[in-house]
mmCIF file of C-alpha atoms in Angstrom:
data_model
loop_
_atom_site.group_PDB
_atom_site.id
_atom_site.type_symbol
_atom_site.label_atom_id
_atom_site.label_comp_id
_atom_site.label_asym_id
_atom_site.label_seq_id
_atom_site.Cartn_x
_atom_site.Cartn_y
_atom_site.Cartn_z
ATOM 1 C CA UNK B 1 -157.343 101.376 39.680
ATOM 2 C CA UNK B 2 -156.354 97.930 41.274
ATOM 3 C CA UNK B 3 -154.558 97.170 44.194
ATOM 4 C CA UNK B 4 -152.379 94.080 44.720
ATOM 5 C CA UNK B 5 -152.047 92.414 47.830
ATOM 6 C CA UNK B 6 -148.945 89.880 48.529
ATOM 7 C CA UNK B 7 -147.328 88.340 50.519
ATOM 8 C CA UNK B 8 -144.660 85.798 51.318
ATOM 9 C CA UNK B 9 -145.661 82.393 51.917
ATOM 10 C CA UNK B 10 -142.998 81.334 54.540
ATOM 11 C CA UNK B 11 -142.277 83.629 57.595
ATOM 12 C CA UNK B 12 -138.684 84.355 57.872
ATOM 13 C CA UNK B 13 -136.568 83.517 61.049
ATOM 14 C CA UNK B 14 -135.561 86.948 61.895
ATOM 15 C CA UNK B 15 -138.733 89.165 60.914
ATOM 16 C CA UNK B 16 -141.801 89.376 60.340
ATOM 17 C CA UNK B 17 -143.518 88.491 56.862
ATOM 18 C CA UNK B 18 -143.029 91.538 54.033
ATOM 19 C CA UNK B 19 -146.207 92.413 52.614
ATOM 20 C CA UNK B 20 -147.176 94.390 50.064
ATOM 21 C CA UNK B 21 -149.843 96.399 48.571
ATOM 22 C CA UNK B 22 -149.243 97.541 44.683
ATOM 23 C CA UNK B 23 -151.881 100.389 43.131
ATOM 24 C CA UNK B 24 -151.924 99.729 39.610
ATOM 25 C CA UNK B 25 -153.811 100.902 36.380
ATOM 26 C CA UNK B 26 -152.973 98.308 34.977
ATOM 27 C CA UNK B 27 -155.471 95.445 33.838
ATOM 28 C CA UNK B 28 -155.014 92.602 36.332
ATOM 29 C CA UNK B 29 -157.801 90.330 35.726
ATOM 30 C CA UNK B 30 -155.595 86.613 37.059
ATOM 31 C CA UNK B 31 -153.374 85.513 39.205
ATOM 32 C CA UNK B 32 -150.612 85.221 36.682
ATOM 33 C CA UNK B 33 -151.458 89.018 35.623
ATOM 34 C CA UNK B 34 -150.637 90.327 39.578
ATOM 35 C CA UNK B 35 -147.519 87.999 39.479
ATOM 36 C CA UNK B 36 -146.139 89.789 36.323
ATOM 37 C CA UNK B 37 -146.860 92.698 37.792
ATOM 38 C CA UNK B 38 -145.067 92.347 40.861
ATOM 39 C CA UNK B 39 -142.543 91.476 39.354
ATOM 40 C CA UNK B 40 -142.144 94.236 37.462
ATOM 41 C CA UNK B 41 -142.202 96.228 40.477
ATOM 42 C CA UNK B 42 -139.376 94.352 41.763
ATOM 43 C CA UNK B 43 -137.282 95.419 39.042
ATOM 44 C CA UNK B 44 -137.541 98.971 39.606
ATOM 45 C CA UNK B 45 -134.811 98.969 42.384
ATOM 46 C CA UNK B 46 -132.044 97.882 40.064
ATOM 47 C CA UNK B 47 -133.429 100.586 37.208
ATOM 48 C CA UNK B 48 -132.908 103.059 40.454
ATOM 49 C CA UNK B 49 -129.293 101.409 41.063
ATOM 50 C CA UNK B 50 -128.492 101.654 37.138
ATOM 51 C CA UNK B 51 -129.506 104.932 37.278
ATOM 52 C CA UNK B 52 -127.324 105.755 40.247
ATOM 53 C CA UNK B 53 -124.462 104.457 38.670
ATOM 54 C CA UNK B 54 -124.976 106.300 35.676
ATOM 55 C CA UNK B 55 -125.290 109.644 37.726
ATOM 56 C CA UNK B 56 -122.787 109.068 40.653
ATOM 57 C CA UNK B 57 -119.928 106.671 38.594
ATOM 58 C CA UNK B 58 -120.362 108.032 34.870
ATOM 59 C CA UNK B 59 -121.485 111.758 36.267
ATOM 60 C CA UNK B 60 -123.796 112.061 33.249
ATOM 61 C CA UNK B 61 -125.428 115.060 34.658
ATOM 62 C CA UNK B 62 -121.680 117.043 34.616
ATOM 63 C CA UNK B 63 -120.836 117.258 30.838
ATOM 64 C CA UNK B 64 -121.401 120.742 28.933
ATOM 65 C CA UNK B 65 -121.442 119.580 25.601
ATOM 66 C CA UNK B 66 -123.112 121.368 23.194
ATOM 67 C CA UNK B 67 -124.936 119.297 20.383
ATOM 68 C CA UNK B 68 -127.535 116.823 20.459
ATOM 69 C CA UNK B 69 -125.816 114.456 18.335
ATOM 70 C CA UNK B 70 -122.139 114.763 21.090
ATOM 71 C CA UNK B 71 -124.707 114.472 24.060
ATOM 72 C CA UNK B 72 -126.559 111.215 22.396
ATOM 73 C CA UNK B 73 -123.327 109.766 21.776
ATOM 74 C CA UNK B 74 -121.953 110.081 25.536
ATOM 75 C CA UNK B 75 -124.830 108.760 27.194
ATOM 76 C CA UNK B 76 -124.773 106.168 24.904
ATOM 77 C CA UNK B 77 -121.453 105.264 26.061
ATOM 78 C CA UNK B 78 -122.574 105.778 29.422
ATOM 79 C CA UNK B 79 -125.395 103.713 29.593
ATOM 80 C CA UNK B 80 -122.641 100.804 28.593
ATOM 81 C CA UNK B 81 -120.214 101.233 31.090
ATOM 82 C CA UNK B 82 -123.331 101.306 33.950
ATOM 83 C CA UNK B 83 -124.715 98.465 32.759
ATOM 84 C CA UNK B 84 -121.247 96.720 32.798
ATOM 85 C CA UNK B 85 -120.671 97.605 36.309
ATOM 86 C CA UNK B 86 -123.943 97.313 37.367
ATOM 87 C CA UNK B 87 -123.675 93.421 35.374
ATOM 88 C CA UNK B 88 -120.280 92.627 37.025
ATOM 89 C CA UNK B 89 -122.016 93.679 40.474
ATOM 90 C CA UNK B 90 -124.670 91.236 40.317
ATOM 91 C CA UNK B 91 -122.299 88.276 38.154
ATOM 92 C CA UNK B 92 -119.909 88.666 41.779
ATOM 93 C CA UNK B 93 -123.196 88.306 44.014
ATOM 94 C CA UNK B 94 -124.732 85.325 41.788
ATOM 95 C CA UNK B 95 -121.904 83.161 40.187
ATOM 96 C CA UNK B 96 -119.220 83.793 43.065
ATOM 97 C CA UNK B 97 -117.000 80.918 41.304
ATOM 98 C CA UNK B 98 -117.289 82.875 37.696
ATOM 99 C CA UNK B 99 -113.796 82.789 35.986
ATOM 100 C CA UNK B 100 -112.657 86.456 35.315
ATOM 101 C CA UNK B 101 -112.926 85.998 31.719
ATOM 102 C CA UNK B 102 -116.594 86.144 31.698
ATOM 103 C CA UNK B 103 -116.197 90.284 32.227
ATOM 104 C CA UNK B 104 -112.152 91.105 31.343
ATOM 105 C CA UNK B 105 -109.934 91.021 29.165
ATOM 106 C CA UNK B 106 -106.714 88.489 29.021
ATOM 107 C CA UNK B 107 -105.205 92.544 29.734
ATOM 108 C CA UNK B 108 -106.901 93.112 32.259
ATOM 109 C CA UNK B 109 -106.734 90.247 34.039
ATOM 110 C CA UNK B 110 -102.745 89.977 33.853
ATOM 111 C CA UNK B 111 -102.753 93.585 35.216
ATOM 112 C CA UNK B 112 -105.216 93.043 38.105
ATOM 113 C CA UNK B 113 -103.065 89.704 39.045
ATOM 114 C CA UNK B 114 -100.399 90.907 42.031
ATOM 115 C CA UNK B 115 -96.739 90.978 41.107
ATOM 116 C CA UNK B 116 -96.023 88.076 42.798
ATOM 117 C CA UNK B 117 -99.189 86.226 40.599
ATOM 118 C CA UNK B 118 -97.716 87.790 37.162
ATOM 119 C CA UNK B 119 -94.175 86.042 38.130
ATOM 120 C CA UNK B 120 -95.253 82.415 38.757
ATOM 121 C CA UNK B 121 -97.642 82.347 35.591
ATOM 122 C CA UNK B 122 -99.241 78.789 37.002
ATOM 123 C CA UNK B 123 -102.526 79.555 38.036
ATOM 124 C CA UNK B 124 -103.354 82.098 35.184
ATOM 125 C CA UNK B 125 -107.561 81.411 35.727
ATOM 126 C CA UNK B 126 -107.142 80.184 39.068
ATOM 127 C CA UNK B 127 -108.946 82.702 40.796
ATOM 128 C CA UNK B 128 -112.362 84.026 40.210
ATOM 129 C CA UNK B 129 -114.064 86.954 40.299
ATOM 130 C CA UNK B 130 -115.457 86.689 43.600
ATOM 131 C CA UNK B 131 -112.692 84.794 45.392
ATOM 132 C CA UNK B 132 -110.410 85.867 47.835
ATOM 133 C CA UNK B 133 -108.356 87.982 44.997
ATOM 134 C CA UNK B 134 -111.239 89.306 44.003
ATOM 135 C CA UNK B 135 -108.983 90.917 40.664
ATOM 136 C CA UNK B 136 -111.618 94.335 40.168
ATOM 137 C CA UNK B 137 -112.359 95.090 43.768
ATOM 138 C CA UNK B 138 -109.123 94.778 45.094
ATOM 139 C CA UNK B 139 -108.271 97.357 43.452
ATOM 140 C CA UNK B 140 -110.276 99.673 45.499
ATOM 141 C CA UNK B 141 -111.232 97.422 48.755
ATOM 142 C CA UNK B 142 -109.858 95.359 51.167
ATOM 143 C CA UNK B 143 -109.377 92.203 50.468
ATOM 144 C CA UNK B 144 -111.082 91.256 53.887
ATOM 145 C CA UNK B 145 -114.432 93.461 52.899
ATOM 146 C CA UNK B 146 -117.414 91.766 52.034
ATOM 147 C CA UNK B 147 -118.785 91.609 48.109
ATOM 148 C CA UNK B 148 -118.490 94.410 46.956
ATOM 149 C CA UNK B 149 -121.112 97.292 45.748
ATOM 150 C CA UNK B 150 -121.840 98.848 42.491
ATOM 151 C CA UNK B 151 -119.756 102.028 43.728
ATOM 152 C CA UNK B 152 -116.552 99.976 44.875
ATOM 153 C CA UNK B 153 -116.912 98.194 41.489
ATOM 154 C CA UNK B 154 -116.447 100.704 39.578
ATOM 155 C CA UNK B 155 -113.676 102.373 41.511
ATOM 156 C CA UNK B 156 -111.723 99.436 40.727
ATOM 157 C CA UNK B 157 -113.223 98.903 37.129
ATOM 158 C CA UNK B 158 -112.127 102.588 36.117
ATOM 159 C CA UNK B 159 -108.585 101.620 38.291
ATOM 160 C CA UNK B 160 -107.991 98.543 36.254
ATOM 161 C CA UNK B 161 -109.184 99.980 33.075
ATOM 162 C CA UNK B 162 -106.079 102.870 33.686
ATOM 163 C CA UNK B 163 -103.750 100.362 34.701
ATOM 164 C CA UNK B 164 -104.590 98.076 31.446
ATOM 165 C CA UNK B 165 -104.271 101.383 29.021
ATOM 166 C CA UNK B 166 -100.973 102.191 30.585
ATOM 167 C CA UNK B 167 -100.000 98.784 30.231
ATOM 168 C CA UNK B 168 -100.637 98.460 26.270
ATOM 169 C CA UNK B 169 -99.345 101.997 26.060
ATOM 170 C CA UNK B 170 -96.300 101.155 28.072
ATOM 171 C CA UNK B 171 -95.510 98.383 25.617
ATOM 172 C CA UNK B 172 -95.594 100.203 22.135
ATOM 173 C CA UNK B 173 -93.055 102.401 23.477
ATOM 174 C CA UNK B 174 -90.781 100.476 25.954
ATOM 175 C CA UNK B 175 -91.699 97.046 24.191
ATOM 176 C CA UNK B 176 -93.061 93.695 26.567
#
């Protein structure tokens, strides 16, 4: 067993220093080796958060199907549709100013748009993901509310995904 002791090298305004203290049996025999593998460790809080979306947005745990092969296949899809949330999530945190086209569809993005938007046609990309339209998350938020989480994201995901289906739907039958 080794343990791994860090710290951060700058105390923060508001608190105190985080430290840490990492039991590993793993071989750690350089400096570079107990940097990897606290690293590592930091990544296990957004495998908890992938696997929270997977449980509490796709509600993996909830289907009774009964073959391996059906079972395989919907987790599968599952796994997708967390890891796009989960993506889009982090994209809105990181690249605030991303264009919308990075994660929708031209569909999607028309549908998300207010009425009012989808009338003047002028500033098709001019908002971003993150900006004060905020296309997904309006959906299911306030437009005041702060970025929004992985649980508000896909509220408005699944919303716009609906909307966009009933929009292609809508114009087979009635026509554009």
């Amino acid at each position: 067993m080794m343990v791994i002791h860090a710290e951060e090298r700058v105390t923060p305004k508001n608190r105190k220093k985080s430290e840490w203290k990492l039991i590993t049996d793993l071989p750690v025999s350089s400096r570079t080796d107990a940097i990897e593998k606290l690293e590592w460790y930091a990544l296990g809080w957004k495998i908890e958060v992938f696997h929270k979306i997977l449980k509490s947005g796709c509600k993996a745990e909830q289907p009774k199907l009964r073959t391996t092969q059906r079972l395989t296949n919907l987790i599968s899809l599952f796994c997708i549709l967390s890891w796009r949330v989960f993506w889009m999530t982090m994209l809105n945190r990181s690249a605030p100013d991303a264009p919308p086209t990075l994660a929708l569809t031209a569909t999607q993005i028309e549908r998300a748009r207010s009425p009012r938007q989808r009338q003047t046609k002028s500033d098709k990309d001019a908002f971003a993901l993150s900006h004060q339209d905020r296309p997904v998350q309006r959906l299911s938020c306030r437009a005041s509310d702060p970025p929004p989480g992985n649980t508000v994201m896909w509220r408005g995901l699944s919303r716009l995904t609906d909307i966009a289906l009933g929009a292609l739907v809508g114009g087979e039958f009635v026509g554009n």
